[in-house]
XYZ file of N, CA and C in Angstrom:
231
model
N -23.844 -6.728 -12.872
C -24.473 -5.486 -13.598
C -24.309 -3.841 -13.081
N -23.829 -2.967 -14.001
C -23.394 -1.837 -13.448
C -24.793 -1.151 -12.528
N -26.118 -1.619 -13.299
C -26.982 -1.016 -12.235
C -27.038 -1.383 -10.650
N -26.689 -2.860 -10.718
C -26.359 -3.480 -9.369
C -25.171 -2.949 -8.645
N -24.098 -2.581 -9.428
C -23.013 -1.821 -8.452
C -23.420 -0.464 -8.202
N -24.442 0.262 -8.837
C -24.915 1.720 -8.336
C -25.947 1.661 -7.460
N -26.311 0.533 -7.331
C -27.339 0.309 -6.039
C -26.216 0.078 -4.834
N -25.253 -0.565 -4.971
C -24.437 -0.763 -3.733
C -23.801 0.457 -3.454
N -23.303 1.394 -4.385
C -22.967 2.553 -4.107
C -23.754 3.536 -3.173
N -25.023 3.335 -3.227
C -26.077 4.036 -2.965
C -26.321 3.448 -1.354
N -26.089 2.334 -1.249
C -26.525 1.619 0.175
C -24.961 1.927 0.955
N -23.835 2.140 0.254
C -22.682 2.663 0.839
C -22.748 4.127 1.243
N -23.079 4.993 0.517
C -23.633 6.108 0.710
C -24.432 6.564 2.193
N -25.532 5.621 2.320
C -26.277 5.450 3.376
C -26.058 5.315 4.631
N -25.202 4.168 4.589
C -24.437 3.508 5.636
C -23.475 4.448 6.157
N -22.821 5.315 5.390
C -21.829 6.272 5.782
C -22.577 7.605 6.694
N -23.777 7.928 5.795
C -24.608 8.604 6.628
C -25.046 8.512 7.909
N -25.394 7.238 8.112
C -25.646 6.840 9.174
C -24.652 6.843 10.276
N -23.398 6.455 9.785
C -22.485 6.416 10.787
C -22.275 7.901 11.286
N -21.980 8.798 10.395
C -21.743 10.132 10.731
C -22.819 10.627 11.810
N -24.157 10.365 11.546
C -25.254 10.601 12.178
C -25.104 10.180 13.802
N -24.657 8.709 13.795
C -24.396 8.188 15.167
C -23.242 9.070 15.689
N -22.040 9.216 15.187
C -21.328 10.053 15.589
C -21.760 11.684 16.109
N -22.270 12.089 15.450
C -22.835 13.531 15.793
C -23.842 13.292 17.056
N -24.670 12.322 17.122
C -25.361 12.281 18.421
C -24.213 11.766 19.788
N -23.218 11.164 19.283
C -22.349 11.012 20.543
C -21.732 12.450 21.056
N -21.474 13.089 20.005
C -20.880 14.428 20.242
C -21.572 15.200 20.967
N -23.198 15.198 20.694
C -24.123 15.893 21.298
C -24.208 15.629 22.744
N -24.282 14.094 22.923
C -24.262 13.511 24.385
C -23.253 13.910 25.159
N -21.962 14.043 24.748
C -20.916 14.327 25.517
C -20.808 15.617 25.452
N -21.171 16.442 24.669
C -20.855 17.952 25.119
C -22.075 18.339 26.013
N -23.284 17.926 26.190
C -24.280 18.178 27.046
C -23.758 17.573 28.586
N -23.204 16.631 28.646
C -22.820 16.217 29.655
C -21.233 17.072 30.484
N -20.639 17.437 29.425
C -19.684 18.487 29.746
C -20.000 19.613 30.222
N -21.273 20.368 29.444
C -21.896 21.590 29.875
C -22.523 21.629 31.255
N -23.063 20.079 31.508
C -24.282 20.276 32.548
C -22.896 20.059 34.352
N -21.945 19.445 33.756
C -20.626 19.376 34.882
C -20.080 20.967 35.407
N -20.900 21.263 36.550
C -20.455 22.550 36.964
C -19.254 22.655 37.724
N -18.784 21.470 37.998
C -17.496 21.224 38.892
C -15.900 21.577 37.906
N -16.241 21.396 36.447
C -15.381 22.024 35.704
C -15.368 23.220 35.364
N -13.792 23.819 35.435
C -13.755 25.122 35.056
C -14.449 25.453 33.612
N -14.775 27.319 33.484
C -14.869 27.309 31.988
C -14.057 27.087 30.830
N -12.734 27.271 31.319
C -11.694 27.310 30.114
C -11.310 25.920 30.040
N -11.564 24.784 31.073
C -11.203 23.758 30.665
C -12.382 22.880 29.984
N -13.871 23.342 30.205
C -14.750 22.977 29.536
C -14.762 23.415 27.944
N -14.186 24.485 27.895
C -14.235 25.038 26.235
C -12.942 24.068 25.602
N -11.873 23.814 26.450
C -10.908 23.019 26.042
C -11.311 21.531 25.570
N -12.595 21.338 26.436
C -12.840 19.717 26.143
C -14.048 19.716 25.329
N -14.685 20.848 25.026
C -15.510 20.744 23.989
C -14.834 20.791 22.557
N -13.559 21.490 22.424
C -12.976 21.687 21.029
C -12.324 20.266 20.627
N -11.937 19.735 22.119
C -11.426 18.071 21.534
C -12.311 17.427 21.312
N -13.567 17.500 21.817
C -14.689 16.574 21.403
C -14.982 17.031 19.666
N -15.001 18.340 19.566
C -14.924 18.618 18.052
C -13.872 18.063 16.942
N -12.840 18.313 17.323
C -11.736 17.776 16.690
C -11.700 16.210 16.455
N -12.177 15.527 17.234
C -12.427 13.897 17.322
C -13.495 13.465 16.371
N -14.717 14.496 16.596
C -15.472 14.279 15.563
C -15.148 14.439 14.075
N -14.743 15.452 14.069
C -13.869 16.151 12.250
C -13.383 14.676 11.852
N -12.591 14.280 12.839
C -11.440 13.297 12.485
C -12.246 12.228 12.201
N -13.230 11.638 12.925
C -13.480 10.497 12.520
C -14.797 10.491 11.353
N -15.496 11.762 11.124
C -16.131 12.131 9.881
C -15.524 11.912 8.810
N -14.048 12.391 8.428
C -13.350 12.573 7.693
C -12.756 10.952 7.390
N -12.597 9.851 8.065
C -12.248 8.951 8.123
C -13.653 8.015 7.265
N -15.113 8.403 7.663
C -15.727 7.515 7.196
C -15.812 8.159 5.818
N -15.805 9.423 5.338
C -15.791 9.947 3.859
C -14.692 8.834 3.378
N -13.658 9.032 3.707
C -12.316 8.524 3.056
C -13.076 7.088 2.862
N -13.354 6.154 3.668
C -13.785 5.049 3.830
C -14.544 4.618 2.556
N -15.986 5.449 2.631
C -16.868 5.436 1.872
C -16.524 5.660 0.435
N -15.491 6.509 0.242
C -15.083 6.893 -1.175
C -14.462 5.778 -1.969
N -13.436 5.200 -0.880
C -12.852 4.200 -1.147
C -13.512 2.786 -1.762
N -14.451 2.456 -0.788
C -15.504 1.342 -1.113
C -16.215 1.782 -2.447
N -16.789 2.954 -2.734
C -17.558 3.126 -3.702
C -16.642 2.992 -5.241
N -15.357 3.183 -5.095
C -14.277 3.233 -6.068
C -14.503 1.637 -6.559
N -13.946 0.995 -5.377
C -14.025 -0.274 -5.501
C -15.479 -1.234 -6.448
N -16.411 -0.736 -5.748
C -17.521 -1.426 -6.242
C -17.611 -0.849 -7.925
N -17.295 0.436 -8.128
C -17.537 0.609 -9.676
C -16.560 0.084 -10.566
N -15.660 -0.262 -10.043
C -14.489 -1.046 -10.603
C -14.774 -2.174 -11.371
N -14.557 -2.120 -12.606
C -15.175 -3.490 -13.533
C -14.074 -4.431 -13.393
C-alpha cells in the first residue's frame, strides 16, 4: 500500500542520514590526525584537509543520489 511505501521512504532517509553522519565522523578523525602530526608542513596539511573535504562532499553527494533514486523506485506503483 501507499502507506507502507511511505514508511520505507522514511527508513531510506534515515539510513542515508546515518551513512552521512558516519562519513562526517571519519572526516573528523582524519582531520584530527592530520592536524596532530607536526611532521607535515602547514601547506601540505592544508592541501590534505582540502582533499579530505572534497572526498567527503563527493561521498555525501553519492549517498543523496542513491537515496533519491531508491525513494523514487519505492514510490513507483
